[in-house]
Short mmCIF file of C-alpha atoms and ligand atoms in Angstrom, two decimals:
data_model
loop_
_atom_site.label_atom_id
_atom_site.label_comp_id
_atom_site.label_asym_id
_atom_site.label_seq_id
_atom_site.Cartn_x
_atom_site.Cartn_y
_atom_site.Cartn_z
CA MET A 1 6.35 1.68 22.17
CA GLU A 2 5.05 4.58 20.19
CA GLN A 3 1.05 4.48 20.38
CA TYR A 4 -1.88 6.95 18.96
CA ILE A 5 -4.13 8.55 21.38
CA ILE A 6 -7.19 10.23 19.70
CA LYS A 7 -10.21 11.78 21.89
CA GLY A 8 -13.35 10.69 18.72
CA GLY A 9 -16.28 13.60 17.92
CA LYS A 10 -14.58 16.04 16.48
CA PRO A 11 -15.72 16.34 12.30
CA LEU A 12 -12.47 16.81 10.52
CA MET A 13 -12.37 20.02 8.57
CA GLY A 14 -9.93 21.48 6.05
CA GLU A 15 -7.80 20.11 3.64
CA VAL A 16 -5.24 17.10 3.60
CA THR A 17 -2.60 16.21 0.74
CA ILE A 18 -2.11 13.12 -0.12
CA SER A 19 1.50 12.12 -0.49
CA GLY A 20 3.06 9.28 -3.18
CA TYR A 21 2.40 5.74 -3.38
CA LYS A 22 3.62 3.32 -1.39
CA ASN A 23 3.41 0.28 -2.89
CA ALA A 24 4.28 1.92 -6.72
CA ALA A 25 7.63 3.68 -5.37
CA LEU A 26 8.78 0.02 -4.13
CA GLY A 27 7.91 -0.90 -7.80
CA ILE A 28 9.90 1.51 -8.95
CA ILE A 29 12.92 1.83 -6.66
CA ALA A 30 13.56 -1.74 -7.24
CA ALA A 31 13.34 -0.51 -11.28
CA ALA A 32 15.39 2.23 -10.67
CA ILE A 33 18.99 -0.03 -10.59
CA MET A 34 18.12 -1.94 -13.54
CA THR A 35 20.43 0.82 -15.50
CA ASP A 36 24.21 1.93 -14.50
CA GLU A 37 22.61 5.88 -15.64
CA THR A 38 21.41 8.07 -12.56
CA VAL A 39 17.49 8.34 -11.77
CA LYS A 40 15.93 11.01 -10.40
CA ILE A 41 12.47 9.99 -8.08
CA GLU A 42 10.02 12.94 -6.98
CA ASN A 43 6.91 12.43 -4.76
CA VAL A 44 8.31 9.65 -2.83
CA PRO A 45 6.52 9.44 0.27
CA LYS A 46 9.08 9.75 3.72
CA ILE A 47 8.05 6.07 5.46
CA LYS A 48 9.60 3.06 6.77
CA ASP A 49 8.96 0.74 3.98
CA ILE A 50 11.00 3.24 1.33
CA ASP A 51 13.82 3.78 3.63
CA ILE A 52 14.43 -0.49 4.34
CA LEU A 53 14.31 -1.09 0.22
CA LEU A 54 16.69 2.21 -0.34
CA GLN A 55 18.99 0.63 2.07
CA ALA A 56 18.54 -3.02 0.56
CA ILE A 57 19.92 -1.64 -2.49
CA GLU A 58 22.42 0.55 -0.44
CA LYS A 59 23.92 -3.04 0.99
CA ILE A 60 24.06 -4.36 -2.63
CA GLY A 61 26.44 -1.27 -4.10
CA ALA A 62 23.65 1.21 -5.46
CA LYS A 63 23.75 4.97 -4.72
CA VAL A 64 21.27 6.98 -2.87
CA ASP A 65 21.33 10.43 -2.58
CA ARG A 66 18.36 11.62 -0.47
CA ILE A 67 18.20 14.83 -2.41
CA ASN A 68 15.24 15.77 0.19
CA ARG A 69 11.89 14.55 1.83
CA ASN A 70 10.75 13.02 -0.74
CA THR A 71 13.40 12.98 -3.88
CA VAL A 72 16.14 10.39 -4.18
CA LYS A 73 18.39 9.81 -6.82
CA ILE A 74 19.21 6.22 -7.56
CA ASN A 75 22.68 4.63 -9.65
CA GLY A 76 22.95 0.94 -9.59
CA SER A 77 25.83 1.19 -11.62
CA LYS A 78 28.39 0.28 -8.48
CA ILE A 79 26.21 -2.88 -7.99
CA SER A 80 28.66 -5.56 -6.70
CA SER A 81 26.42 -8.15 -4.86
CA LEU A 82 23.02 -9.72 -6.21
CA LYS A 83 22.30 -11.34 -2.90
CA VAL A 84 19.47 -9.12 -0.62
CA ASP A 85 19.25 -10.01 2.94
CA PHE A 86 16.70 -11.69 5.02
CA ASP A 87 16.81 -8.78 7.31
CA PHE A 88 15.67 -6.46 4.67
CA VAL A 89 12.46 -9.21 3.15
CA ARG A 90 11.26 -9.56 6.80
CA LYS A 91 10.56 -6.01 6.71
CA ILE A 92 8.98 -5.89 3.28
CA ARG A 93 7.71 -8.13 1.63
CA ALA A 94 8.29 -6.08 -1.32
CA SER A 95 11.77 -6.59 -1.66
CA TYR A 96 11.21 -9.26 -3.51
CA TYR A 97 10.71 -7.05 -6.76
CA LEU A 98 14.44 -7.02 -6.34
CA VAL A 99 14.56 -10.28 -7.66
CA GLY A 100 12.65 -9.68 -11.31
CA SER A 101 15.55 -5.76 -11.72
CA LEU A 102 18.69 -7.81 -10.68
CA LEU A 103 17.33 -11.02 -12.31
CA GLY A 104 16.32 -8.46 -15.27
CA LYS A 105 20.06 -6.86 -15.66
CA TYR A 106 22.27 -9.60 -14.48
CA LYS A 107 20.37 -13.00 -15.40
CA ASN A 108 20.84 -13.47 -11.87
CA ALA A 109 19.64 -13.03 -8.38
CA GLN A 110 19.22 -14.35 -4.43
CA VAL A 111 16.79 -12.84 -2.41
CA ALA A 112 15.40 -14.05 0.78
CA PHE A 113 11.67 -15.39 0.68
CA PRO A 114 9.22 -13.37 2.04
CA GLY A 115 7.78 -14.93 5.00
CA GLY A 116 3.77 -14.48 5.67
CA CYS A 117 2.63 -11.55 6.72
CA ASN A 118 -0.69 -10.98 8.85
CA ILE A 119 -3.45 -10.34 6.51
CA GLY A 120 -2.38 -13.79 4.86
CA SER A 121 -0.03 -16.90 3.36
CA ARG A 122 1.38 -13.98 0.57
CA PRO A 123 2.12 -16.72 -1.87
CA PHE A 124 5.38 -16.31 -4.23
CA ASP A 125 4.38 -19.01 -7.52
CA GLN A 126 3.17 -16.75 -9.88
CA HIS A 127 6.12 -14.59 -9.36
CA ILE A 128 8.66 -17.48 -10.22
CA LYS A 129 5.88 -19.02 -13.01
CA GLY A 130 6.69 -15.70 -14.63
CA PHE A 131 10.34 -15.96 -14.52
CA GLU A 132 10.92 -19.98 -15.62
CA ALA A 133 8.44 -18.68 -18.50
CA LEU A 134 11.59 -16.04 -19.58
CA GLY A 135 13.84 -18.84 -19.35
CA ALA A 136 15.07 -18.36 -15.59
CA LYS A 137 15.63 -21.16 -13.10
CA VAL A 138 13.90 -20.64 -9.84
CA LYS A 139 14.61 -22.41 -6.98
CA ILE A 140 14.14 -22.50 -2.84
CA GLU A 141 16.93 -22.67 -1.22
CA HIS A 142 18.17 -22.12 2.62
CA GLY A 143 14.87 -19.70 2.95
CA SER A 144 16.27 -17.41 -0.37
CA ILE A 145 14.83 -17.49 -4.18
CA CYS A 146 17.86 -18.21 -6.15
CA ALA A 147 17.04 -16.90 -10.02
CA HIS A 148 19.57 -17.48 -13.16
CA ALA A 149 19.03 -17.48 -16.66
CA ASP A 150 21.46 -18.21 -19.47
CA GLU A 151 19.77 -15.79 -20.97
CA LEU A 152 16.31 -14.69 -21.10
CA LYS A 153 14.02 -14.55 -23.89
CA GLY A 154 10.52 -13.23 -24.29
CA GLY A 155 7.68 -15.65 -23.14
CA HIS A 156 3.81 -15.80 -23.28
CA ILE A 157 2.54 -15.64 -19.02
CA TYR A 158 -0.94 -16.40 -18.49
CA PHE A 159 -1.04 -16.31 -15.16
CA ASP A 160 -3.47 -18.28 -13.19
CA CYS A 161 -4.71 -15.54 -10.59
CA THR A 162 -4.62 -11.78 -11.06
CA SER A 163 -1.66 -10.71 -9.09
CA VAL A 164 0.11 -6.99 -8.69
CA GLY A 165 3.22 -8.35 -7.61
CA ALA A 166 3.34 -11.18 -10.01
CA THR A 167 2.59 -8.83 -13.11
CA ILE A 168 5.33 -6.02 -12.02
CA ASN A 169 8.07 -8.61 -11.09
CA THR A 170 7.56 -10.08 -14.38
CA MET A 171 7.62 -6.59 -16.42
CA LEU A 172 11.21 -6.03 -14.39
CA ALA A 173 12.64 -9.88 -15.84
CA ALA A 174 11.34 -9.50 -18.83
CA CYS A 175 11.92 -5.52 -19.76
CA LEU A 176 15.63 -6.56 -20.65
CA ALA A 177 14.48 -10.01 -22.36
CA ASP A 178 15.31 -10.82 -25.66
CA GLY A 179 11.84 -10.59 -27.84
CA GLN A 180 8.55 -9.96 -27.23
CA THR A 181 6.52 -11.08 -23.85
CA ILE A 182 2.96 -11.27 -23.66
CA LEU A 183 2.00 -11.42 -19.64
CA GLU A 184 -2.01 -12.14 -19.78
CA ASN A 185 -4.28 -12.16 -16.57
CA ALA A 186 -2.37 -8.71 -15.52
CA ALA A 187 -3.21 -7.15 -13.29
CA LYS A 188 -4.35 -3.56 -13.88
CA GLU A 189 -3.64 -1.22 -10.33
CA PRO A 190 -2.32 2.30 -11.43
CA HIS A 191 0.67 0.75 -8.81
CA VAL A 192 1.31 -0.89 -12.00
CA VAL A 193 0.91 1.17 -15.19
CA ASP A 194 2.73 3.56 -12.83
CA VAL A 195 5.99 0.94 -12.74
CA ALA A 196 4.95 0.78 -16.60
CA ASN A 197 5.41 4.30 -17.11
CA PHE A 198 8.42 4.57 -15.20
CA LEU A 199 10.10 1.59 -16.67
CA ASN A 200 9.05 2.96 -20.22
CA SER A 201 10.87 6.62 -19.47
CA MET A 202 14.03 4.76 -18.20
CA GLY A 203 13.71 3.24 -22.65
CA ALA A 204 11.53 -0.36 -21.92
CA ASN A 205 9.15 -0.88 -24.83
CA ILE A 206 5.59 -1.56 -22.49
CA LYS A 207 1.96 -1.46 -23.73
CA GLY A 208 -0.43 -1.82 -22.69
CA ALA A 209 -0.06 -1.34 -19.02
CA GLY A 210 -3.95 -1.50 -16.85
CA THR A 211 -5.00 -4.01 -19.17
CA ASP A 212 -4.89 -7.45 -18.24
CA ILE A 213 -3.11 -8.02 -21.22
CA ILE A 214 0.76 -6.58 -20.94
CA ARG A 215 3.44 -6.60 -24.15
CA ILE A 216 6.97 -6.08 -23.79
CA LYS A 217 9.51 -5.81 -26.34
CA GLY A 218 13.03 -6.19 -24.96
CA VAL A 219 15.48 -3.54 -25.03
CA PRO A 220 18.81 -3.99 -25.10
CA LYS A 221 19.89 -1.53 -22.37
CA LEU A 222 17.97 0.97 -20.03
CA HIS A 223 19.37 4.78 -19.29
CA GLY A 224 18.73 7.09 -17.29
CA SER A 225 15.35 9.23 -16.26
CA GLU A 226 12.62 11.61 -13.93
CA TYR A 227 9.78 10.38 -12.89
CA SER A 228 7.46 11.89 -9.74
CA ILE A 229 5.23 9.07 -8.49
CA ILE A 230 1.48 8.71 -8.63
CA PRO A 231 -0.31 9.56 -5.51
CA ASP A 232 -1.51 7.40 -3.43
CA GLN A 233 -5.32 5.58 -3.75
CA ILE A 234 -5.17 3.86 -0.27
CA GLU A 235 -3.58 7.17 0.97
CA ALA A 236 -6.56 9.05 -0.48
CA GLY A 237 -8.86 6.44 0.29
CA THR A 238 -8.41 6.87 3.93
CA PHE A 239 -8.20 10.73 4.66
CA MET A 240 -12.01 10.17 2.41
CA PHE A 241 -13.33 8.13 4.31
CA ALA A 242 -11.81 9.76 8.02
CA ALA A 243 -13.63 12.54 6.74
CA ALA A 244 -17.21 10.50 6.33
CA ALA A 245 -16.23 8.69 9.81
CA SER A 246 -16.01 12.03 11.31
CA GLN A 247 -18.94 13.35 10.20
CA GLY A 248 -16.65 16.48 8.39
CA ASP A 249 -15.73 18.38 5.45
CA VAL A 250 -12.50 17.52 3.86
CA LEU A 251 -10.41 18.21 0.34
CA VAL A 252 -8.37 15.20 0.08
CA LYS A 253 -5.47 17.30 -2.54
CA ASN A 254 -2.95 15.16 -4.85
CA VAL A 255 -5.75 12.43 -5.81
CA ILE A 256 -6.64 11.11 -9.70
CA PRO A 257 -10.06 10.98 -9.40
CA LYS A 258 -10.03 7.57 -11.35
CA HIS A 259 -8.15 5.96 -8.84
CA LEU A 260 -10.51 6.86 -6.70
CA GLU A 261 -13.98 5.95 -8.16
CA ALA A 262 -15.10 2.38 -6.36
CA PHE A 263 -14.72 3.77 -2.93
CA THR A 264 -16.83 7.81 -4.06
CA ALA A 265 -19.20 4.74 -5.51
CA LYS A 266 -19.59 3.50 -2.04
CA LEU A 267 -19.71 6.98 -0.12
CA LEU A 268 -22.25 8.29 -2.15
CA GLU A 269 -24.45 4.87 -2.00
CA ILE A 270 -23.88 5.27 1.77
CA GLY A 271 -25.69 9.06 1.92
CA ALA A 272 -22.31 11.12 1.56
CA GLU A 273 -21.66 14.10 -0.77
CA VAL A 274 -18.51 13.41 -2.91
CA GLN A 275 -17.23 16.12 -5.45
CA GLU A 276 -14.83 15.28 -8.14
CA PHE A 277 -12.51 18.54 -9.12
CA ASP A 278 -9.36 17.69 -11.39
CA ASP A 279 -6.65 16.53 -8.90
CA SER A 280 -8.39 16.25 -4.83
CA VAL A 281 -12.15 15.22 -4.17
CA ARG A 282 -14.29 16.95 -1.26
CA VAL A 283 -15.84 14.61 1.22
CA ARG A 284 -19.03 15.36 3.21
CA VAL A 285 -21.16 13.90 5.82
CA SER A 286 -24.13 15.37 7.97
CA GLY A 287 -25.89 12.77 9.42
CA ARG A 288 -26.15 9.17 10.08
CA LEU A 289 -25.05 6.99 6.63
CA GLY A 290 -25.96 3.85 5.74
CA ASN A 291 -25.53 0.52 5.02
CA THR A 292 -24.53 -1.75 2.09
CA HIS A 293 -22.59 -4.58 0.55
CA VAL A 294 -19.08 -4.21 -0.50
CA LYS A 295 -17.19 -7.11 -2.17
CA THR A 296 -13.41 -7.01 -2.72
CA LEU A 297 -11.78 -7.19 -6.03
CA VAL A 298 -9.32 -6.23 -8.16
CA TYR A 299 -8.98 -3.09 -10.00
CA PRO A 300 -10.71 -1.24 -10.74
CA GLY A 301 -13.25 -3.04 -8.41
CA PHE A 302 -13.55 -2.15 -4.45
CA LEU A 303 -9.55 -2.91 -3.21
CA THR A 304 -9.12 -4.84 -0.46
CA ASP A 305 -6.55 -2.43 1.50
CA MET A 306 -9.76 0.09 1.43
CA GLN A 307 -11.66 -2.85 3.15
CA PRO A 308 -11.10 -2.69 6.75
CA GLN A 309 -11.85 1.44 6.12
CA MET A 310 -15.04 0.04 4.90
CA THR A 311 -16.01 -1.94 8.42
CA THR A 312 -14.73 0.38 10.35
CA LEU A 313 -17.12 2.97 8.18
CA LEU A 314 -20.38 0.61 8.42
CA SER A 315 -19.77 -0.32 11.84
CA VAL A 316 -21.50 2.61 13.39
CA SER A 317 -23.97 3.09 9.73
CA LYS A 318 -27.85 2.36 9.81
CA GLY A 319 -28.74 -1.29 9.15
CA THR A 320 -27.19 -4.24 8.17
CA SER A 321 -24.17 -4.68 6.05
CA ILE A 322 -21.83 -7.48 4.58
CA VAL A 323 -18.23 -6.93 3.46
CA THR A 324 -16.86 -9.82 1.90
CA GLU A 325 -12.65 -10.02 1.25
CA ASN A 326 -11.67 -11.98 -1.79
CA ILE A 327 -8.11 -11.45 -1.85
CA PHE A 328 -6.78 -12.20 1.58
CA GLU A 329 -7.14 -15.25 3.81
CA ASN A 330 -6.88 -13.47 7.15
CA ARG A 331 -8.14 -9.76 6.72
CA PHE A 332 -10.22 -9.24 9.71
CA LYS A 333 -8.30 -9.24 12.22
CA TYR A 334 -8.39 -5.08 13.50
CA VAL A 335 -12.60 -6.37 13.94
CA ASP A 336 -11.85 -8.38 17.26
CA GLU A 337 -10.24 -4.66 18.32
CA LEU A 338 -13.53 -3.21 16.48
CA THR A 339 -15.55 -5.19 18.89
CA ARG A 340 -14.14 -3.98 22.09
CA MET A 341 -14.58 -0.82 20.66
CA GLY A 342 -18.56 -1.46 21.15
CA ALA A 343 -19.13 -2.91 17.29
CA ASN A 344 -21.21 -5.44 16.07
CA ILE A 345 -19.72 -7.42 13.52
CA LYS A 346 -19.32 -11.50 12.80
CA VAL A 347 -16.79 -13.03 10.68
CA GLU A 348 -17.38 -16.30 8.99
CA SER A 349 -14.77 -17.02 6.70
CA ASN A 350 -14.16 -14.05 4.12
CA THR A 351 -17.25 -12.16 5.25
CA ALA A 352 -17.96 -9.59 7.73
CA ILE A 353 -21.86 -8.93 8.58
CA ILE A 354 -22.26 -5.91 10.36
CA GLU A 355 -24.89 -4.28 12.52
CA GLY A 356 -24.94 -0.60 12.36
CA VAL A 357 -24.72 0.57 16.07
CA ASP A 358 -25.75 4.08 16.98
CA LYS A 359 -22.04 4.43 18.46
CA LEU A 360 -18.57 3.85 19.08
CA THR A 361 -16.63 3.74 22.88
CA GLY A 362 -12.66 4.47 23.09
CA ALA A 363 -10.54 1.57 24.29
CA ILE A 364 -6.79 0.32 24.16
CA VAL A 365 -6.83 -1.38 20.28
CA ASN A 366 -3.93 -3.07 19.09
CA ALA A 367 -3.60 -2.40 15.20
CA PRO A 368 -3.05 -5.83 13.74
CA ASP A 369 -1.49 -5.09 10.02
CA LEU A 370 -0.79 -1.64 8.26
CA ARG A 371 -4.58 -1.21 6.85
CA GLY A 372 -6.03 -2.49 10.09
CA GLY A 373 -4.31 -0.30 11.94
CA ALA A 374 -5.79 2.74 10.01
CA ALA A 375 -9.40 1.47 10.77
CA LEU A 376 -8.55 1.26 13.78
CA VAL A 377 -7.65 5.27 13.57
CA LEU A 378 -10.75 6.15 12.00
CA ALA A 379 -12.64 3.99 14.62
CA GLY A 380 -10.80 6.63 17.92
CA LEU A 381 -11.84 9.32 15.43
CA MET A 382 -15.75 8.94 15.23
CA ALA A 383 -15.73 6.92 19.47
CA GLU A 384 -16.70 8.44 22.26
CA GLY A 385 -14.28 9.02 24.88
CA PHE A 386 -10.21 8.49 24.38
CA THR A 387 -8.57 5.63 22.21
CA THR A 388 -5.43 4.55 22.25
CA VAL A 389 -4.09 2.36 19.55
CA GLU A 390 -1.00 0.20 19.54
CA ASN A 391 1.90 -0.93 17.66
CA VAL A 392 1.38 2.71 15.79
CA GLU A 393 5.04 1.20 13.75
CA TYR A 394 2.23 -1.03 11.06
CA ILE A 395 0.67 2.16 10.18
CA GLU A 396 3.89 4.24 9.75
CA ARG A 397 4.87 1.61 6.97
CA GLY A 398 2.21 3.01 4.13
CA TYR A 399 1.64 6.40 5.46
CA GLU A 400 3.56 9.58 5.70
CA ASN A 401 3.08 11.82 8.71
CA PHE A 402 -0.39 10.62 9.25
CA GLU A 403 -0.99 11.92 12.77
CA TYR A 404 0.12 15.41 11.51
CA LYS A 405 -1.95 15.32 8.64
CA MET A 406 -5.00 14.67 11.01
CA GLN A 407 -4.23 16.69 13.30
CA GLN A 408 -3.71 19.52 10.23
CA LEU A 409 -7.77 18.74 9.95
CA GLY A 410 -8.30 19.04 13.54
CA ALA A 411 -8.39 15.74 15.33
CA ASP A 412 -7.49 15.37 18.34
CA ILE A 413 -4.50 12.71 18.41
CA ILE A 414 -0.51 12.51 19.18
CA LYS A 415 1.66 10.07 18.90
CA VAL A 416 3.15 9.16 22.39
CA ASP A 417 5.97 6.86 24.12
CA SER A 418 3.11 4.78 25.77
CA GLU A 419 5.71 5.09 28.74
CA ASP A 420 5.12 8.65 28.04
CA THR A 421 2.34 8.88 30.78
CA LYS A 422 2.75 12.81 31.69
CA ALA A 423 2.63 13.73 27.74
CA ILE A 424 -0.75 11.57 27.86
CA ARG A 425 -2.06 12.99 30.91
CA LYS A 426 -1.05 16.57 29.36
CA PHE A 427 -3.02 15.17 26.51
CA LYS A 428 -5.82 14.24 28.48
CA LEU A 429 -6.52 17.52 29.93
CA LYS A 430 -6.31 19.73 27.24
CA VAL A 431 -8.95 18.04 25.12
CA SER A 432 -11.29 16.98 27.73
C1 EPZ B 1 0.09 -6.03 -3.17
O1 EPZ B 1 0.84 -6.69 -2.89
C2 EPZ B 1 -0.13 -4.87 -2.21
N1 EPZ B 1 1.72 -4.29 -1.83
C3 EPZ B 1 -1.02 -5.13 -1.13
O2 EPZ B 1 -1.12 -3.75 -0.55
C4 EPZ B 1 -2.43 -5.17 -2.06
O3 EPZ B 1 -3.40 -5.70 -1.47
C5 EPZ B 1 -2.25 -6.14 -2.72
O4 EPZ B 1 -1.00 -6.35 -3.71
C6 EPZ B 1 -3.51 -6.48 -3.30
O5 EPZ B 1 -4.13 -5.29 -4.21
C7 EPZ B 1 1.98 -3.80 -3.14
O6 EPZ B 1 2.09 -3.72 -3.26
C8 EPZ B 1 3.88 -4.34 -1.74
P1 EPZ B 1 -1.46 -9.96 -5.26
P2 EPZ B 1 0.39 -8.12 -3.88
O7 EPZ B 1 -0.64 -10.48 -5.71
O8 EPZ B 1 1.37 -7.84 -5.14
C9 EPZ B 1 -2.30 -14.12 -4.49
C10 EPZ B 1 -0.83 -2.75 1.80
O9 EPZ B 1 -1.54 -2.89 2.00
N2 EPZ B 1 -0.89 -14.30 -5.49
O10 EPZ B 1 -1.78 -8.86 -5.73
O11 EPZ B 1 1.60 -9.42 -2.54
C11 EPZ B 1 -2.35 -13.77 -3.69
O12 EPZ B 1 -2.24 -15.04 -2.30
C12 EPZ B 1 -0.25 -3.73 1.10
O13 EPZ B 1 -0.31 -2.13 1.13
C13 EPZ B 1 -0.99 -15.87 -5.39
O14 EPZ B 1 -2.01 -16.48 -5.10
O15 EPZ B 1 -1.10 -8.74 -4.12
C14 EPZ B 1 -3.42 -12.71 -3.12
O16 EPZ B 1 -4.66 -13.71 -2.95
C15 EPZ B 1 -1.05 -5.78 1.70
N3 EPZ B 1 0.50 -16.25 -6.02
C16 EPZ B 1 -3.51 -12.34 -4.86
O17 EPZ B 1 -2.61 -13.52 -5.97
C17 EPZ B 1 1.42 -14.85 -5.82
O18 EPZ B 1 2.45 -15.60 -6.50
C18 EPZ B 1 -3.97 -11.19 -4.86
O19 EPZ B 1 -2.16 -10.74 -4.30
C19 EPZ B 1 0.77 -13.91 -5.66
C20 EPZ B 1 -0.21 -13.56 -5.43
#
């Protein structure tokens, strides 16, 4: 089992370049099979979730050519099956975007029903609401979502809750439907906009992405395209918070500062220095940070995917802070691990009450999920002594070259097999 070993106490210094956005790439790869022509996608992050989705579309017959580490060509003309197996879906929930793209293109899709995951139940009802509003029949049978439509006609959908996944999935199904579709209470996240822009580059007619009303005029077919994915706002936020946690000075490059405004605002509020440039932000911290209150909200609010990183930073801030998680019902599992490092955090229902402590101390901790795991690495960066973060495969699902990028910023961190006691001993001697 691979793990990170971190020696805390070193300020991160230097520059880090952010990769393409995982959550945009997943929707875009699903959309790519909606044309019979070839699409070329650049700035694709080299992470496990993307590899699994590419395997899933290859399995049903799409042609996938990895041009280089971060560029892929996809051709969906030879798709021979509309059935996506559970072994892909169990690994990444976002395989469910193939329901929208296969239904939109072939009027048929059978995709294993995604299970819940470690942060909550992850319902699918709004996706189904969107598909049914377009005239599809959707059944959950033998653990699969079976969607079929004799024809797809534009509809008017008012989502009961703002859902990134349901917005993207319905957009996929609607772009080849007859007539106009209106999505109300649509998600406004940057990755929704990126998927819409990609579909428009293929000849779709989508207006209003990034607002809460999206209008889609169905077109007869989609054509090939060349597209580059936007930078990952959560990876960027994670490195901004790593700079702050380690009392460092880091230039985070290849970002869209507007996408980071909620994170920047909170860092400024607690006393960090943040400078915005055209496509980078610089975060500097010297001295103890202050406290604040945070509520996670849909974009442009403070995003739930940065909640663990925020709570971790506040665990050593001066004073009492409150973090309220309004999106998922079980996204504080990492707090038990922080407690083992000396944090003083009380979780009541969806709220964490954080009493800032003077310092954290290194311990063996377990990554419970992707963002919780990243937060534990930040805790290790600022803790006294050595921290071992186990279950790093969670973290590698969403962060490209995570420990390498941290090492380039001066962090004392290695990835090592838990059995490799020689390498662990060598590292500990080297950094002690
Ligand atoms: C996307 O998940 C992201 N995943 C998540 O990132 C992110 O946390 C989430 O959006 C919120 O921003 C991908 O994009 C692959 P939602 P998604 O549908 O689409 C409820 C990460 O760390 N809901 O916006 O599944 C749901 O329970 C991952 O990269 C319904 O009730 O999230 C939640 O409370 C974790 N019915 C809220 O909406 C539905 O049909 C928001 O969920 C769908 C959702």
